[in-house]
CSV table of C-alpha atoms and ligand atoms in Angstrom, one decimal:
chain,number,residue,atom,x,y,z
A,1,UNK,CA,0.1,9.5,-8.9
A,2,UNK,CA,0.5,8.3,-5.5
A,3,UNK,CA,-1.3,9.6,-2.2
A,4,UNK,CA,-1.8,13.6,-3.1
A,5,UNK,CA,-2.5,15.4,0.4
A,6,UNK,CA,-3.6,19.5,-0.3
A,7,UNK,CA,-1.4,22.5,0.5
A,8,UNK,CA,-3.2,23.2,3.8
A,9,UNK,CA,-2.4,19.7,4.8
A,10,UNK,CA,1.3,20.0,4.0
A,11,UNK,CA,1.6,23.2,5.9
A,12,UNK,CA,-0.8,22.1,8.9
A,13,UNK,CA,1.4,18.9,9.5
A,14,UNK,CA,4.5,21.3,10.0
A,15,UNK,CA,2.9,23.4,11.8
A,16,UNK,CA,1.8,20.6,14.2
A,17,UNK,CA,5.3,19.3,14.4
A,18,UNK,CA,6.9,22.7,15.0
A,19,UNK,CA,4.8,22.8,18.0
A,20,UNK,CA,5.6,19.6,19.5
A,21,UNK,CA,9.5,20.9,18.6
A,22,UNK,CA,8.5,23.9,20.8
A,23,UNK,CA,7.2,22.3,23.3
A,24,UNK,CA,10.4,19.9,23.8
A,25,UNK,CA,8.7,16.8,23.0
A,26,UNK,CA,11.6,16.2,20.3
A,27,UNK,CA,14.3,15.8,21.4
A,28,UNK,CA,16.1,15.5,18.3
A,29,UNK,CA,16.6,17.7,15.0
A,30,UNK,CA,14.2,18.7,13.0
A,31,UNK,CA,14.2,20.4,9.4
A,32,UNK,CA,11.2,22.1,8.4
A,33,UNK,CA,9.8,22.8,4.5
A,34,UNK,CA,7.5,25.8,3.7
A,35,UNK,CA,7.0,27.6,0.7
A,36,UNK,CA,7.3,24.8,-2.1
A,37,UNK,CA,4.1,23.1,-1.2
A,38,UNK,CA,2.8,23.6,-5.1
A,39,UNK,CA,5.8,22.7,-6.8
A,40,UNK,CA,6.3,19.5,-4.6
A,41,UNK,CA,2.4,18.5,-5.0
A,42,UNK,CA,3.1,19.0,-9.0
A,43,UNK,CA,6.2,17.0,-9.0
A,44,UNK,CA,4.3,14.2,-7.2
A,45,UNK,CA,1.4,14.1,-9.9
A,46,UNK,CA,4.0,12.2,-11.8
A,47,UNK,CA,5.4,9.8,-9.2
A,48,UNK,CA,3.7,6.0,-9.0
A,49,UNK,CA,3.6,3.6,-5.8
A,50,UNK,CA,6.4,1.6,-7.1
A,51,UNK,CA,8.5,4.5,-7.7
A,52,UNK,CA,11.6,5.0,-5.2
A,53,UNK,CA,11.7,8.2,-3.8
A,54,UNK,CA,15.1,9.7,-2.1
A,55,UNK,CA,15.4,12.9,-0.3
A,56,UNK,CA,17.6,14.8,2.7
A,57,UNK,CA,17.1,15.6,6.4
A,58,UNK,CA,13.9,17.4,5.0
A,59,UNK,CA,11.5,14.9,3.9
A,60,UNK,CA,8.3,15.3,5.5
A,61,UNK,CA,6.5,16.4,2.9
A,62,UNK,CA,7.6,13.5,0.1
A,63,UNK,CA,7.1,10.9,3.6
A,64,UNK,CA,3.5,12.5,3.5
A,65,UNK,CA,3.0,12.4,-0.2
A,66,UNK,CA,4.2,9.0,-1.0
A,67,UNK,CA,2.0,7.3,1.7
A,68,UNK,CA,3.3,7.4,5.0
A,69,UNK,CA,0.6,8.0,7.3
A,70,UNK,CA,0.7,10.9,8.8
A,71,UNK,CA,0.0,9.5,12.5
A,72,UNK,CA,2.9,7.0,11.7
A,73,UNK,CA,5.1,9.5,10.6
A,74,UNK,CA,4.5,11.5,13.3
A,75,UNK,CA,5.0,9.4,15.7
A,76,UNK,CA,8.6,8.3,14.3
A,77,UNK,CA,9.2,11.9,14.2
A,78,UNK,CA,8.4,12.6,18.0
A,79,UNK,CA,10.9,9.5,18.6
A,80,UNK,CA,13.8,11.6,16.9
A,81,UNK,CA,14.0,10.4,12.8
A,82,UNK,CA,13.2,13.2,11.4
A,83,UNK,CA,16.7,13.7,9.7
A,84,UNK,CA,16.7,10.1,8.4
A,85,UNK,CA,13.5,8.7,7.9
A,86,UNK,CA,13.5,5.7,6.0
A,87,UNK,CA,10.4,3.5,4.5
A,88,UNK,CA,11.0,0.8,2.7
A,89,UNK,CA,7.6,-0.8,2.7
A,90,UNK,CA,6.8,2.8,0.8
A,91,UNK,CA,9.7,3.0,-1.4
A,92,UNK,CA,11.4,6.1,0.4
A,93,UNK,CA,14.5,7.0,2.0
A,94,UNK,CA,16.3,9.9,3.2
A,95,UNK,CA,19.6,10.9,4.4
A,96,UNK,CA,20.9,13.8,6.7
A,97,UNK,CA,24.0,13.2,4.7
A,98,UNK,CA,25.0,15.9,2.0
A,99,UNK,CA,24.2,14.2,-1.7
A,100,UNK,CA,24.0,10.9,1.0
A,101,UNK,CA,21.3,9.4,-1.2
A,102,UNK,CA,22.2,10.7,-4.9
A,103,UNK,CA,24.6,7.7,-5.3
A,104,UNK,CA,22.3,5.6,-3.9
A,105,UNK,CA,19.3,6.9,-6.5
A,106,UNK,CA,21.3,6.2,-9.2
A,107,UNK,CA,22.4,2.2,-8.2
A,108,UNK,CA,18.6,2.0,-7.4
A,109,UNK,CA,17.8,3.3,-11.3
A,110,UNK,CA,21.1,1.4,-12.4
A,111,UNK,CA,19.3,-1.6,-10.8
A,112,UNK,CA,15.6,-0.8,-12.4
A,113,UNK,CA,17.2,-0.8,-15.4
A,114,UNK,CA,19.0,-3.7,-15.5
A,115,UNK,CA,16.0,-6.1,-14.5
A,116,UNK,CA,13.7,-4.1,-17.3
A,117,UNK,CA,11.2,-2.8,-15.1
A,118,UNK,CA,9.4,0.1,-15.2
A,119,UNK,CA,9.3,2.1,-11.9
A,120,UNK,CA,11.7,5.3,-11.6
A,121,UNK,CA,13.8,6.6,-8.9
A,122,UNK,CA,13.1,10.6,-7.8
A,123,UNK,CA,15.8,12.3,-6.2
A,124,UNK,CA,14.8,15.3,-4.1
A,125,UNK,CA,18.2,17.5,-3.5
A,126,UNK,CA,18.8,21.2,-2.2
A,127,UNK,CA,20.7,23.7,-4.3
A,128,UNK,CA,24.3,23.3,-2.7
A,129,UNK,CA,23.7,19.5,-3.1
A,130,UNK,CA,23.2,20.5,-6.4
A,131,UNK,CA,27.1,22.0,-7.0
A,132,UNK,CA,28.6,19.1,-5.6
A,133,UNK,CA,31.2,17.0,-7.3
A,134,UNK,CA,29.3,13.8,-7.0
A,135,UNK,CA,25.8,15.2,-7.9
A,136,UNK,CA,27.5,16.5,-11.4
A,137,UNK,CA,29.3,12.6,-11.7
A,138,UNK,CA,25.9,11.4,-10.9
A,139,UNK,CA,23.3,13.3,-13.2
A,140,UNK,CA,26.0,13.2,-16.1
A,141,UNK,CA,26.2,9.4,-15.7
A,142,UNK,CA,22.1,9.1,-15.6
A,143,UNK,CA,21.8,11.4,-18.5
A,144,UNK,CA,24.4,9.2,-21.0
A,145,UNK,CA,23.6,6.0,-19.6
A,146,UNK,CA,20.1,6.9,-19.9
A,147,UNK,CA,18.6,5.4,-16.3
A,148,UNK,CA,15.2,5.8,-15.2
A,149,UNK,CA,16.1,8.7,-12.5
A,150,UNK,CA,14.6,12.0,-12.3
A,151,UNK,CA,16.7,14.6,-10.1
A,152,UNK,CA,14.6,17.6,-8.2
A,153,UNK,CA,16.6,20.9,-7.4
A,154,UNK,CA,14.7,22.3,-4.5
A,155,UNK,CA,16.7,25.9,-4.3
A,156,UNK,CA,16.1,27.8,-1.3
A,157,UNK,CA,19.2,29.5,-2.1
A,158,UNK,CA,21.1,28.9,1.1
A,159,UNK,CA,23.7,26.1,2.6
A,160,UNK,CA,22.2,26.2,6.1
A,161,UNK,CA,22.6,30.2,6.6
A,162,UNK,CA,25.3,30.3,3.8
A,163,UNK,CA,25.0,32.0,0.1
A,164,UNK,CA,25.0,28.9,-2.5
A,165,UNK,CA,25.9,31.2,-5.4
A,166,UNK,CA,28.6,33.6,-3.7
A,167,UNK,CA,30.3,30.2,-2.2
A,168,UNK,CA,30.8,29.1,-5.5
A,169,UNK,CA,30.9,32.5,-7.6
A,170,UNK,CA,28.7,31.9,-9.8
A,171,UNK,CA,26.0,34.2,-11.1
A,172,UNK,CA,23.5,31.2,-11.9
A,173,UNK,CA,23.7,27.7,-10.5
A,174,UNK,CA,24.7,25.0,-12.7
A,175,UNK,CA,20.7,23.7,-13.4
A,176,UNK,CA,19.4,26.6,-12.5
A,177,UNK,CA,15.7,27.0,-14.3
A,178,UNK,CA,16.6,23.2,-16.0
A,179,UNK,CA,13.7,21.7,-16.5
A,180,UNK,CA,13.8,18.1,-19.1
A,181,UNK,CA,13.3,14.2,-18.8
A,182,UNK,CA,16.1,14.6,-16.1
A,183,UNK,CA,16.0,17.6,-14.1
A,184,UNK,CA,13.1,19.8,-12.7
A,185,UNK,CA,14.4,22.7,-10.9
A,186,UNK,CA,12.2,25.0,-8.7
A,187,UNK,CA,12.6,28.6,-6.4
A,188,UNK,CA,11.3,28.7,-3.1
A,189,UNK,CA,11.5,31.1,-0.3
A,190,UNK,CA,11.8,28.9,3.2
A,191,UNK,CA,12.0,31.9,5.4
A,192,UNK,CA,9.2,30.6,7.7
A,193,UNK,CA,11.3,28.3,9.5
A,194,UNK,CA,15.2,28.1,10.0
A,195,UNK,CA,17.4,25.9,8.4
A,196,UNK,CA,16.8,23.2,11.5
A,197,UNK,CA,14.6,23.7,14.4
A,198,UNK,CA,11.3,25.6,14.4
A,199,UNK,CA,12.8,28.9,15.1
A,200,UNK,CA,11.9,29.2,19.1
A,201,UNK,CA,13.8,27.0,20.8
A,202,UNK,CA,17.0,25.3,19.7
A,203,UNK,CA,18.3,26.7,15.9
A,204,UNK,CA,21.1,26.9,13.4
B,301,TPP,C1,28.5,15.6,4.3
B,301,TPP,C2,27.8,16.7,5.0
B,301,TPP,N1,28.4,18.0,5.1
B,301,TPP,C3,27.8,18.9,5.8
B,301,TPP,C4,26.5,18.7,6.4
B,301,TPP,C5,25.8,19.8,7.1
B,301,TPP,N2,24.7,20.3,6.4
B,301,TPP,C6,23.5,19.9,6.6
B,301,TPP,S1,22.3,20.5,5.5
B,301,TPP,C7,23.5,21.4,4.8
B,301,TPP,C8,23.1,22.4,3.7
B,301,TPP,C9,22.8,21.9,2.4
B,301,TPP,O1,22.2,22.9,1.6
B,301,TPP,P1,21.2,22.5,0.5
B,301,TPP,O2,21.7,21.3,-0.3
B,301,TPP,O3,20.9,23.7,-0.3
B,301,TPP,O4,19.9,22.0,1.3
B,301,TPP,P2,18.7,22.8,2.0
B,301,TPP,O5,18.8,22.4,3.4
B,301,TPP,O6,18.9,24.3,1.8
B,301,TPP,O7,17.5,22.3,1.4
B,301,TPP,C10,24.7,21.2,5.3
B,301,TPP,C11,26.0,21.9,4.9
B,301,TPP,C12,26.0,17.4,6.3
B,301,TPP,N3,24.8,17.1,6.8
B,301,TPP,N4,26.6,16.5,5.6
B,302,MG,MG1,19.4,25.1,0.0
């Protein structure tokens, strides 16, 4: 278990940085969570200090849960990373890129593997990452070649303002309530905050 802030905290530090967003002291995008807070604080009672931890262009919370302090974090988010912040020195990384990271998670695992050690990787995704070609190439190739990589569907069940499901016709998404060694899937409602921005000044 690494560095386990509460629910208040978690929502109290967005709050705080959709503020400063309002206020125009960022002058770059921001992406918001809400609404996941006890399925992301459940997911990190499993995770370790040497674990690697890859996420999107919404990665507060795992920043804040893996370590990063929050003053640091906030300051590199009043500078404008918000959509990419990156921490080595904690073993995080993010990516505004769609599925940007996945192939990344799995070379990092690949590479645990290989030299016998015993940290994991944790790949945080959203639900239309999920149904992506590379994401399926990628979990398939984990599950048969047995890496130490565990994949988090966060479904909020939108691309940006667009219907995951109805893009792809389906009536369920392909993990959808998946929960094993390699998969935990989870349902939130993110209505609180647009997809990017805080909802009063700039948003999409
Ligand atoms: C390669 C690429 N295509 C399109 C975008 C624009 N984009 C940013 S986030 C996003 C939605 C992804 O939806 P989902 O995976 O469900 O993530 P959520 O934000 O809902 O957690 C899109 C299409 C992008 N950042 N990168
Ligand atoms: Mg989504």
């Amino acid at each position: 278990m690494t560095h386990l802030l509460s629910k208040e905290e978690l929502i109290s530090f967005e709050e705080d940085i959709a503020n400063c967003f309002n206020k125009a002291m960022i002058k770059a995008p921001i992406h918001l969570y809400n609404g996941n807070e006890e399925n992301i604080i459940k997911v990190f009672e499993k995770i370790n200090e040497n674990d690697w931890v890859l996420c999107s262009w919404r990665s507060h919370y795992q920043c804040l849960l893996k370590g990063v302090p929050p003053d640091k974090l906030k300051k590199d988010i009043l500078e404008g990373r918000s959509i990419s912040l990156c921490y080595s020195e904690y073993k995080i990384l993010s990516s505004g890129i769609v599925t940007g990271v996945v192939p990344i998670a799995l070379g990092i695992a690949f590479d645990i593997k290989r030299k016998n050690e015993v940290n994991k990787v944790y790949c945080f995704m959203g639900d239309m990452t999920s149904e992506t070609g590379i994401v399926h190439e990628c979990i398939k190739y984990s599950q048969n070649h047995k890496l130490p990589i565990h994949f988090i569907i966060e479904d909020n069940s939108l691309s940006v303002c667009t219907d995951t499901k109805k893009t792809w016709g389906l009536d369920r998404l392909t993990y959808e309530n998946t929960n094993d060694d390699y998969i935990t899937y989870y349902r939130y409602n993110s209505a609180k905050y647009p997809h990017a921005g805080s909802g009063k000044r700039i948003q999409f």
